[in-house]
Short mmCIF file of C-alpha atoms in Angstrom, two decimals:
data_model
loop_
_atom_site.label_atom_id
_atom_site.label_comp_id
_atom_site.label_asym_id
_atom_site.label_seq_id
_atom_site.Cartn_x
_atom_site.Cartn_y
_atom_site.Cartn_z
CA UNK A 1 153.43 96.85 100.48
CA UNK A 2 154.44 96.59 104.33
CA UNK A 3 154.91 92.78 105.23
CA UNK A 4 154.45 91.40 101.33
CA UNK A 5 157.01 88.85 102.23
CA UNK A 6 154.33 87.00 104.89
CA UNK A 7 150.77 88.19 103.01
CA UNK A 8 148.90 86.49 100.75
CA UNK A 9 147.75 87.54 97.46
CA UNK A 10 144.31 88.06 96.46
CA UNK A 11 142.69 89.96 94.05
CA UNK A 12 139.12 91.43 94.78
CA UNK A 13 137.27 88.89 92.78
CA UNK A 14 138.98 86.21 95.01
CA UNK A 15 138.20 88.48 98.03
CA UNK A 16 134.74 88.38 97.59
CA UNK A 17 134.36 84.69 96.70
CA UNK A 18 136.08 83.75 100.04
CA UNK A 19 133.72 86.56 101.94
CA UNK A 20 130.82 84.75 100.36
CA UNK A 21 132.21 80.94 101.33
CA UNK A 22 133.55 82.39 105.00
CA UNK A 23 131.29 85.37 106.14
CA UNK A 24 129.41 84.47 110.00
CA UNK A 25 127.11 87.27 108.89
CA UNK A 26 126.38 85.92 105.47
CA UNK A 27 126.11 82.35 107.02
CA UNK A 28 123.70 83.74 109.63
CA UNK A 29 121.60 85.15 107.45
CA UNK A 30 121.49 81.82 105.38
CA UNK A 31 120.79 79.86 108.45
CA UNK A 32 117.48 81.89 108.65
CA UNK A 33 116.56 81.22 105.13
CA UNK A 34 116.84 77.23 106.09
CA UNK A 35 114.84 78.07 108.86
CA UNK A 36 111.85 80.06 107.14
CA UNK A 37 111.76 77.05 104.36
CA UNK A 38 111.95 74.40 107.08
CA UNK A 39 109.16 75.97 108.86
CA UNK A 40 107.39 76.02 105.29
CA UNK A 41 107.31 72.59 104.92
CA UNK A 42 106.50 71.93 108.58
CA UNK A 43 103.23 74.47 108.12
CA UNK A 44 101.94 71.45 104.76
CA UNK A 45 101.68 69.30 107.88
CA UNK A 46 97.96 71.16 108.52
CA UNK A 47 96.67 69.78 105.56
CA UNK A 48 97.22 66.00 107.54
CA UNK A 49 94.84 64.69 110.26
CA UNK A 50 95.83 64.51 113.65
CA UNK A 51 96.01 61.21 115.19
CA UNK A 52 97.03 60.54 118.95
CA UNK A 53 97.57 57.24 120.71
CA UNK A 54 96.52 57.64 123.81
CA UNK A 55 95.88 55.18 127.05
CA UNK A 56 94.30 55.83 130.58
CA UNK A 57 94.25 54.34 133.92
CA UNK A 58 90.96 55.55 136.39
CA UNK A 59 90.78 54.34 140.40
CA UNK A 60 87.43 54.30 140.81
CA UNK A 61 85.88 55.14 144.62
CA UNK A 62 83.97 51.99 143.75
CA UNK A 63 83.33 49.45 140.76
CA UNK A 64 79.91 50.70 138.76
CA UNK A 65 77.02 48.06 139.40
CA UNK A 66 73.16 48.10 138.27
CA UNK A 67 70.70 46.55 140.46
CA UNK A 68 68.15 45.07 138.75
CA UNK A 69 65.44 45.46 141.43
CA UNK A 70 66.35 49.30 141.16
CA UNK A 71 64.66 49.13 137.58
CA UNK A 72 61.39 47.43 138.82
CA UNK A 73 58.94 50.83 139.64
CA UNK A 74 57.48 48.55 142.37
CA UNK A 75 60.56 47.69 144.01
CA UNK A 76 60.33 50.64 146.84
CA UNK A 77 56.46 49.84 147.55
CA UNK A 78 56.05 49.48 151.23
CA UNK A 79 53.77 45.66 149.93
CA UNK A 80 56.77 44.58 147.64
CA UNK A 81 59.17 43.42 150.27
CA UNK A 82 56.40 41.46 151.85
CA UNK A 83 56.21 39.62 148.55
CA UNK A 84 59.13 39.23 146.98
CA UNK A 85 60.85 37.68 150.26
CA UNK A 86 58.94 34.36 150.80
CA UNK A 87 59.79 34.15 147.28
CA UNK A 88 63.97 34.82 147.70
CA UNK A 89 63.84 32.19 150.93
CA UNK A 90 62.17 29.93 148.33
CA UNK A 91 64.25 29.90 145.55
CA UNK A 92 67.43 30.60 147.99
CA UNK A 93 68.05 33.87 146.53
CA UNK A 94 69.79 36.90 148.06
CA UNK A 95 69.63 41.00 147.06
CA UNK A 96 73.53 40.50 145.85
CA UNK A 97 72.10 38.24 143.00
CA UNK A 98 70.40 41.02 141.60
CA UNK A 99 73.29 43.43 141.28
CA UNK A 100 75.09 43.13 138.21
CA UNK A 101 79.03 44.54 138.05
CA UNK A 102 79.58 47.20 134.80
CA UNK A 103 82.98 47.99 135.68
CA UNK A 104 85.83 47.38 137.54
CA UNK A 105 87.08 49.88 140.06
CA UNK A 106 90.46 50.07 138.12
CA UNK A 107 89.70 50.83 134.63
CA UNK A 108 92.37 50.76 131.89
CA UNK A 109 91.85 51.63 128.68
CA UNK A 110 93.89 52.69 124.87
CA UNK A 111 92.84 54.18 122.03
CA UNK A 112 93.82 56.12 118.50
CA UNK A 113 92.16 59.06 118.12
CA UNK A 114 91.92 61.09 114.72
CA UNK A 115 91.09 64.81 114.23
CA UNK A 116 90.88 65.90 110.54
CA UNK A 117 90.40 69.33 109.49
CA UNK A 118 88.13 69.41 106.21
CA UNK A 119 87.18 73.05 106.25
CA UNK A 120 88.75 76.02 108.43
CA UNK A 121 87.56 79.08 106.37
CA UNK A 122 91.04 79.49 104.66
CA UNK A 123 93.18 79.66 107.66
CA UNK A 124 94.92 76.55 106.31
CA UNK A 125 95.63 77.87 102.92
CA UNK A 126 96.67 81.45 104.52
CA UNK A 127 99.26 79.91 107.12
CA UNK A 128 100.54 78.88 103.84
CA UNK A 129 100.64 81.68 101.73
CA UNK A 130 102.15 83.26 105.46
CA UNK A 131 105.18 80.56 105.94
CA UNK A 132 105.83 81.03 101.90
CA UNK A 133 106.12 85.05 102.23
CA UNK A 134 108.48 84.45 105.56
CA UNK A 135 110.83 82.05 103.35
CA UNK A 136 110.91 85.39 100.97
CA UNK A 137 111.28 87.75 103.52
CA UNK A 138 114.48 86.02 104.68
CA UNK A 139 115.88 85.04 101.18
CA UNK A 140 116.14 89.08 100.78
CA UNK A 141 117.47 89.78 104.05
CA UNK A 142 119.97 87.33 103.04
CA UNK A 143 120.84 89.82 99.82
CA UNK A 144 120.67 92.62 101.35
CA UNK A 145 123.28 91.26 103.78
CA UNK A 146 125.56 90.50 100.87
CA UNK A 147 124.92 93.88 99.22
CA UNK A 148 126.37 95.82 102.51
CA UNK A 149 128.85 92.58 102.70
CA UNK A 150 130.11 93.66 99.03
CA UNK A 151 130.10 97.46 99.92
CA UNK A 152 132.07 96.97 102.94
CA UNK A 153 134.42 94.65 101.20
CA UNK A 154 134.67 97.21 98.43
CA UNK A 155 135.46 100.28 100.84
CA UNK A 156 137.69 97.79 102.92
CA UNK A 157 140.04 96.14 100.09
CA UNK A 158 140.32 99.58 98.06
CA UNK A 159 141.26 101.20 101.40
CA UNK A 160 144.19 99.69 101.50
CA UNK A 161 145.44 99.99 97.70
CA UNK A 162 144.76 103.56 98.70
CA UNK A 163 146.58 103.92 101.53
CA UNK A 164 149.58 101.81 100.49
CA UNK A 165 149.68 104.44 97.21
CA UNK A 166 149.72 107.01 100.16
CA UNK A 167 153.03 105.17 101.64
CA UNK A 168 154.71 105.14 98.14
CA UNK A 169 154.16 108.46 97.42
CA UNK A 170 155.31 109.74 101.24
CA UNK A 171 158.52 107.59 100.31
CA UNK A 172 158.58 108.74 97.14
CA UNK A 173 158.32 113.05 99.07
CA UNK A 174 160.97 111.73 102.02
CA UNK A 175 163.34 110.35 99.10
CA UNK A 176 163.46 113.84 97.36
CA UNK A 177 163.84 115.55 100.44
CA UNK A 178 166.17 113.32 101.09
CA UNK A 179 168.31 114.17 98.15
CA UNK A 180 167.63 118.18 98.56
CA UNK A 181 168.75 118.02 102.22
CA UNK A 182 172.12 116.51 100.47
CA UNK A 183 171.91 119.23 97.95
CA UNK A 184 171.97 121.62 101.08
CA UNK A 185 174.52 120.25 103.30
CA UNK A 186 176.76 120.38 100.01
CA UNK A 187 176.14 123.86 99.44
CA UNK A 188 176.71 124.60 102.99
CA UNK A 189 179.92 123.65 102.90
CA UNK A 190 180.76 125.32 99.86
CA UNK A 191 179.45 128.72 101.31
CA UNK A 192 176.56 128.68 98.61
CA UNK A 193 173.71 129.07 101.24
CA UNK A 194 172.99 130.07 104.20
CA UNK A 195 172.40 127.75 107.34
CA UNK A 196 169.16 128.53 108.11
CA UNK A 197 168.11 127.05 104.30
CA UNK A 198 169.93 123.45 105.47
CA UNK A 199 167.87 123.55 108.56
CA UNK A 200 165.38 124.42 106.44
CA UNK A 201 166.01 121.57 104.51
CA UNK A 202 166.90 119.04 107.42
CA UNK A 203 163.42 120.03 109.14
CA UNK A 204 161.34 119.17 106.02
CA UNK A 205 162.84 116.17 105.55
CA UNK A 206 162.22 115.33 109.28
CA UNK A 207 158.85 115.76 108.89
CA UNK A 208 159.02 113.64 105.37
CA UNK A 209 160.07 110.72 107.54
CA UNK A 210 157.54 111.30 110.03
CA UNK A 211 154.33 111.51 107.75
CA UNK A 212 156.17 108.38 105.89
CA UNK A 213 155.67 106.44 109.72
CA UNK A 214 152.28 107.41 109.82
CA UNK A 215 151.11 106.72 106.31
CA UNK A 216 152.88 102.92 106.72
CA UNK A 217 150.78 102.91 110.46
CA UNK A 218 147.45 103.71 108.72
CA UNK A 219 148.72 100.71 105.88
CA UNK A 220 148.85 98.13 108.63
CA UNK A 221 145.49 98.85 110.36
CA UNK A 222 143.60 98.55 107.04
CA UNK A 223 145.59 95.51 106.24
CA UNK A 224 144.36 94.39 109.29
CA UNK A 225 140.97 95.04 109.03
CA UNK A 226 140.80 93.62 105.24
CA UNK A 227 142.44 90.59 107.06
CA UNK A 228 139.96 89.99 109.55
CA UNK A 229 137.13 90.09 106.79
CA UNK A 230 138.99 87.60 104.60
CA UNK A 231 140.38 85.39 107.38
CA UNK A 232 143.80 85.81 106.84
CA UNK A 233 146.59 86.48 108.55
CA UNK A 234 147.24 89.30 106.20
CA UNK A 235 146.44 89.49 103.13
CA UNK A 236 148.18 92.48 99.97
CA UNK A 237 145.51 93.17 97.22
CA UNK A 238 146.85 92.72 93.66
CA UNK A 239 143.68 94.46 92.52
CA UNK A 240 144.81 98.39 91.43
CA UNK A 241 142.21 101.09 91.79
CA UNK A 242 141.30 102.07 88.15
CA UNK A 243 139.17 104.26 86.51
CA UNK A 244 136.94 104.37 83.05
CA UNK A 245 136.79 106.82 80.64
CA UNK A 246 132.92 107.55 80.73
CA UNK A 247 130.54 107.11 83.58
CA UNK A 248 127.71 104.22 82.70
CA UNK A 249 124.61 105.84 82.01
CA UNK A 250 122.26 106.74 85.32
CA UNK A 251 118.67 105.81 84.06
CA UNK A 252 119.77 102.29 83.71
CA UNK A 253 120.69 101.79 87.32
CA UNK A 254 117.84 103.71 88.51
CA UNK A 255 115.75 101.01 86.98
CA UNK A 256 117.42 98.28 87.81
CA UNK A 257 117.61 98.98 91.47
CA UNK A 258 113.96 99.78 91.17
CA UNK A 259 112.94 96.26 89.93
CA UNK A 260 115.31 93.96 91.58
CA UNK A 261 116.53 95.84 94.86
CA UNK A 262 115.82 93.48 98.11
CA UNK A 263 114.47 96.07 100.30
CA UNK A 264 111.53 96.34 97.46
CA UNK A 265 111.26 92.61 97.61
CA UNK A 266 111.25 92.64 101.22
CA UNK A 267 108.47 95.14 101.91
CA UNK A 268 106.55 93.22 99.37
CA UNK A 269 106.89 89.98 101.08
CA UNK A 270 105.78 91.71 104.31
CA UNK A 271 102.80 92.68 102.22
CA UNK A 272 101.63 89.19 101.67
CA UNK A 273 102.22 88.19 104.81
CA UNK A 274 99.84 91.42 105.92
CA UNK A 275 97.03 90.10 103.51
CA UNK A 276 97.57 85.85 104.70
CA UNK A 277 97.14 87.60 107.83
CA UNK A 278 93.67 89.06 107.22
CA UNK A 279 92.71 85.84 105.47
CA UNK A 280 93.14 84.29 108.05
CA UNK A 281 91.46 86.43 110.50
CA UNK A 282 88.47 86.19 108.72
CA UNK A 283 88.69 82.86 108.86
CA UNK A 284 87.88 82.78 111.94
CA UNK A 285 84.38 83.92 111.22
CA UNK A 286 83.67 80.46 109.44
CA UNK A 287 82.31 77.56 110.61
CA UNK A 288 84.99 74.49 110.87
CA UNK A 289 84.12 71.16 109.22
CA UNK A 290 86.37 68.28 110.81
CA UNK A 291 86.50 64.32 110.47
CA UNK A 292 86.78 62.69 113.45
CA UNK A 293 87.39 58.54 114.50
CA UNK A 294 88.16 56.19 117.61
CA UNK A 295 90.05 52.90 117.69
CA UNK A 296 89.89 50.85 120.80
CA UNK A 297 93.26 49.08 121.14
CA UNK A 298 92.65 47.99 124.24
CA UNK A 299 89.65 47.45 127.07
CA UNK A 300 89.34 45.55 129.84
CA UNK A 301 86.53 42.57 130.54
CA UNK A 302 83.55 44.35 132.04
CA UNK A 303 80.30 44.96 130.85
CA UNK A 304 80.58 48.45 129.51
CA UNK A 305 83.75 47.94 127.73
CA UNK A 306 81.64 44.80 125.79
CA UNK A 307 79.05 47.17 124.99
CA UNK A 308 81.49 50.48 124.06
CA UNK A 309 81.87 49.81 119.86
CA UNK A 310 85.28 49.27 119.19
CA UNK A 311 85.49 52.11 116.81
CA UNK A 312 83.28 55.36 115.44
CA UNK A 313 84.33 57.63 112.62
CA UNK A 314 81.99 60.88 112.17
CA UNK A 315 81.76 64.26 110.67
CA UNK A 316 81.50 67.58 112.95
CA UNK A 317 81.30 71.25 112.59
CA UNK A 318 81.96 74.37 114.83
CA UNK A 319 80.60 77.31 114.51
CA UNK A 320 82.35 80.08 116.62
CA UNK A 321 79.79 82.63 118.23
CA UNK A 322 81.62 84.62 120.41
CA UNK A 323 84.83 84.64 120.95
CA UNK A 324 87.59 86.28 123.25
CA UNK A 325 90.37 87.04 120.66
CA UNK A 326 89.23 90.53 119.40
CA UNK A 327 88.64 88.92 115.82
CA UNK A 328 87.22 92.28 114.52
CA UNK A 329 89.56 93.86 115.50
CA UNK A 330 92.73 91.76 114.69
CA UNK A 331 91.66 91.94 110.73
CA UNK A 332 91.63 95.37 111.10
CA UNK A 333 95.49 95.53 112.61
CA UNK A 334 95.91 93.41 109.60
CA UNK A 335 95.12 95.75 107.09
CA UNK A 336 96.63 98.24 109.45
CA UNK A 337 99.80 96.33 108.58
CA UNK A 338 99.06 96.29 104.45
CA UNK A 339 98.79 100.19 104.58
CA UNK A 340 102.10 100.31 106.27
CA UNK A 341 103.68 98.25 103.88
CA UNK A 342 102.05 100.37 101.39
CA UNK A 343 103.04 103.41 102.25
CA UNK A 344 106.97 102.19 103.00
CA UNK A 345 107.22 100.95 99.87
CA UNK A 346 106.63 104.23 98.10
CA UNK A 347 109.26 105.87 100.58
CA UNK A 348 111.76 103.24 100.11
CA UNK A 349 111.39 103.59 96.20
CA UNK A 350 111.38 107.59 96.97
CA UNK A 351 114.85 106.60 99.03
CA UNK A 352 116.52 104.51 96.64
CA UNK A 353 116.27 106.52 93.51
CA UNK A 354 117.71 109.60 95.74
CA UNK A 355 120.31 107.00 96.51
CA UNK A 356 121.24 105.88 93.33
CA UNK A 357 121.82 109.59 91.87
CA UNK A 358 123.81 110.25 94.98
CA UNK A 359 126.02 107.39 94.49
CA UNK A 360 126.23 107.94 90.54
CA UNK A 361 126.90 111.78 91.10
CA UNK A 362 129.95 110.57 93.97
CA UNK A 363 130.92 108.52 91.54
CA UNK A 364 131.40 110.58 88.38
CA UNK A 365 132.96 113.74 90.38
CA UNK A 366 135.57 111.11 91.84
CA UNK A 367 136.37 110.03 87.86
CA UNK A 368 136.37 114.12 86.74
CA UNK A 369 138.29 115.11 90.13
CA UNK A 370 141.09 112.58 89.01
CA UNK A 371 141.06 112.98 85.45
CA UNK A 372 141.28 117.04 86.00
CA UNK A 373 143.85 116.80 88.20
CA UNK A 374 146.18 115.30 85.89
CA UNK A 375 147.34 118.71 84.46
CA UNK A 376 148.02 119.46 87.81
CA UNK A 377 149.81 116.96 88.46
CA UNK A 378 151.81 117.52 85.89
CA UNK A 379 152.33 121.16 86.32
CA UNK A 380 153.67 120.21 90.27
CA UNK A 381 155.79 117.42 89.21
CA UNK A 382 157.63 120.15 86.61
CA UNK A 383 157.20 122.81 89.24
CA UNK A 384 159.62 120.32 91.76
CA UNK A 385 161.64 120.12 89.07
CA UNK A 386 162.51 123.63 88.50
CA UNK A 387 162.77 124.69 91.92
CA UNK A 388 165.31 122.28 93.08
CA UNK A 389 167.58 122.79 89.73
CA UNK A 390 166.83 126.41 90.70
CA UNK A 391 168.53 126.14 94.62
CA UNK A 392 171.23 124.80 92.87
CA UNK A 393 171.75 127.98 91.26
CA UNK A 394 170.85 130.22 94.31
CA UNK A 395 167.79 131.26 92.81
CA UNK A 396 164.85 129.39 95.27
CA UNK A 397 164.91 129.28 98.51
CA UNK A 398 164.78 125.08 100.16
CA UNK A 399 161.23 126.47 101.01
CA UNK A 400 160.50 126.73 97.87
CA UNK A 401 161.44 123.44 97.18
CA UNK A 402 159.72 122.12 100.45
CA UNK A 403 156.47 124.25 99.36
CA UNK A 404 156.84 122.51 95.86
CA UNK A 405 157.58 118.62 97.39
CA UNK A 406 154.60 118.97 99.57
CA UNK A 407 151.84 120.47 96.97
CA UNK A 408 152.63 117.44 94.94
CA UNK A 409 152.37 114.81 97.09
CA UNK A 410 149.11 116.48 98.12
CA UNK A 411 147.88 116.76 93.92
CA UNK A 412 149.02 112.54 94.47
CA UNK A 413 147.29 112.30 97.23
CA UNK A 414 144.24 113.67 96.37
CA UNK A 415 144.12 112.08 92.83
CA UNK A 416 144.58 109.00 94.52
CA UNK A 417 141.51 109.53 96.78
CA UNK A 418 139.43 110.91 94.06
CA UNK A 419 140.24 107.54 92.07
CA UNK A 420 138.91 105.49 95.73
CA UNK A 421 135.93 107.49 95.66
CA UNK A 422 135.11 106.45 92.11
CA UNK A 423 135.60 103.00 92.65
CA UNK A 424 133.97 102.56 96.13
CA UNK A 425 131.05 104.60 94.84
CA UNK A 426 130.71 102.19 91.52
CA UNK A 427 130.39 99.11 93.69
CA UNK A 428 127.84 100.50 95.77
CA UNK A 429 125.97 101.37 92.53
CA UNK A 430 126.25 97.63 91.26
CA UNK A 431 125.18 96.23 94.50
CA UNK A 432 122.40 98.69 94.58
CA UNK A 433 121.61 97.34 91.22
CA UNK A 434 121.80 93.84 91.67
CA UNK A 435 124.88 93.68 89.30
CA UNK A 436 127.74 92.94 91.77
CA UNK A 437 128.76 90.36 89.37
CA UNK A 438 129.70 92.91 86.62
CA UNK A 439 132.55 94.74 88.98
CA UNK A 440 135.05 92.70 87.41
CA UNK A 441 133.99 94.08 83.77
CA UNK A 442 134.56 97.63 85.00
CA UNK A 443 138.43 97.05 86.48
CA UNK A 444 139.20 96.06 83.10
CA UNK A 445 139.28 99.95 83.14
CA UNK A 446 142.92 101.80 83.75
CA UNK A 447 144.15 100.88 86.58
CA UNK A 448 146.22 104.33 88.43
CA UNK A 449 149.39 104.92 89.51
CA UNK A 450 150.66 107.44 91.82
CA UNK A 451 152.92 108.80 89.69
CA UNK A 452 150.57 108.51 86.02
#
């Protein structure tokens, strides 16, 4: 392979272990699973009371004060000042003795309050089953990534076994050109042939060398690609395409994918969070039973602040009456949301068993296309033979030979491709499945070679 002196060997199982460990996607996709089970936990704080320290300053216009003549019912009778004056002058009293200060005019005060939800009509246990759902919802977002990680991976690493089996067999077309342009030129100069069948010769092996550029071209962008997935400078797969004798049965994959595949899981976690939701929007048809205390921690010296206790504790309930939220409505975009869900989830098992049989079908006409073509490839291979021991004897033209050169590298070619298809096609199937694990059982198949 182009550049095997710098690149670094991996085979696919060690390809995909270091997309798992290195992938941004992948890790993006786990950062949101953190987040969903960190938002989890944070939603078990609603069980907990609420408690708030809290402290106050107030400017007053002017300090509070109670008069105590203001209380007497008598105290604005036209008679009552007559009265009560001699008896002031007396006793050397003034009206400023009879006001009595209840606060200062700057008031400072600190307390701890406490809030403690003891009934909320289920909203509290359907946040819960809500934040629980979302933690699902991303853990299969997070397989599904890996599934179309492993797929990609599959098409990416493959694609360049195939085309670097595409560069041998263009060198392997350009060498036996190569050697039947030499077979020419000598038979040119022996007066065997006729110019025109070394041109003939020369041009074909012209355009050898020049599909041989492009083929080795093609090599180094998918090595680059496969690079840039694995983080490597470059890296040469040691993993061969392969094939099996027998295609695993289709039933079992069907079912597989059907139980286990994320998108399933997915919709179904959307589904619960559909039903917390109209839990919880009936909820909010229920009255609300809370627990509720004040601690003074602090209080200045006035006469209010003496008589304030220096804590309460109670029990409360709300009862909502009319509200401005659309609650009727809202459960009923709730269970707008469940019948979505519903309805999706027969599609998306409608979609995946169409894709599975795709895929499996892909799969086994890759395996018969290459395992057909091998009596083709044999009968081109012989076919090259004869014709170039043939214009040695004057009796084929160098476009036969040319004619014969170029069918098999295209029966090579085409075997090879047939043998990509197979394998790409079999890892989608085992991610579809769930069974990405079990690719390595499969290579254990034969593994091709261009010229097999």
């Amino acid at each position: 392979m182009l550049g095997s002196a710098q690149a670094q060997t991996v085979s696919f199982t060690e390809a995909w272990s270091r997309v798992i460990q290195q992938d941004d996607g992948l890790a993006a996709e786990q950062a949101g699973v953190d987040r969903a089970e960190q938002l989890r936990e944070a939603a078990k704080a609603m069980y907990l009371p609420k408690v708030d320290v809290g402290a106050s300053y107030t400017h007053l216009d002017q300090p509070m004060e109670l008069d105590m003549l203001d209380l007497n019912p008598i105290a604005n009778h036209p008679e009552f000042g007559k009265v009560l004056g001699p008896v002031m002058q007396a006793l050397n009293l003034s009206p400023s003795d009879f006001v009595t200060p209840l606060t200062k005019q700057n008031v400072v005060t600190s307390s701890v309050k406490m809030l403690w939800p003891l009934f909320t009509g289920g909203r509290i246990d359907a946040a819960q089953d809500i934040r629980q759902a979302q933690v699902s919802e991303a853990q299969q977002l997070l397989v599904l990534k890996q599934q179309s990680t492993f797929e990609s991976l599959s098409q990416t690493y493959f694609g360049v076994v195939l085309a670097a089996q595409v560069v041998q067999t263009k060198q392997e077309i350009e060498q036996g050109l190569a050697h039947h342009l030499d077979h020419a030129q000598k038979l040119e100069a022996q007066g065997q042939i006729a110019k025109v069948e070394r041109l003939s010769a020369q041009s074909a092996y012209d355009r050898a060398r020049i599909d041989t550029q492009k083929a080795r071209r093609s090599l180094e962008i998918a090595q680059l690609a496969l690079g840039h997935m694995l983080k490597l400078k470059q890296a040469e797969p040691n993993t061969r395409l392969f094939i099996n004798d027998d295609m695993p049965q289709l039933d079992p994959f069907v079912q597989e994918t059907l139980a286990v595949h994320p998108g399933l899981k997915l919709l179904a976690a959307k589904k619960e969070q559909a039903q917390g939701m109209i839990k919880l929007e009936k909820g909010k048809y229920a009255p609300e039973l809370f627990l509720f205390g004040n601690y003074n921690l602090y209080e200045d010296d006035s006469i209010v602040s003496k008589t304030t206790p220096d804590w309460l504790v109670g029990v409360g309930v709300s009862m909502p009456l009319v509200s401005r939220d659309g609650r009727s409505e809202t459960v009923q975009a709730a269970k707008s949301a469940e019948l979505q869900v519903n309805l999706l989830q027969a599609k998306t098992r409608q979609d995946l068993e169409l894709l599975v049989e795709k895929t499996w079908r892909e799969a086994a006409q890759g395996l018969e296309e290459y395992q057909s073509l091998s009596s083709t490839q044999a009968l081109a291979q012989e076919n090259v033979r004869l014709r170039d021991k043939a214009f040695g004897q004057g009796l084929s033209t160098s476009l036969d030979v040319v004619d014969a050169q170029n069918q098999l590298a295209g029966v090579k070619t085409q075997r090879a491709a047939a043998a990509y298809q197979y394998v790409v096609s079999l890892a989608r199937l085992l991610a579809l499945s769930g069974q990405m694990n079990s690719f390595n059982q499969y290579q254990h198949g034969r593994a091709i070679e261009v010229n097999s």
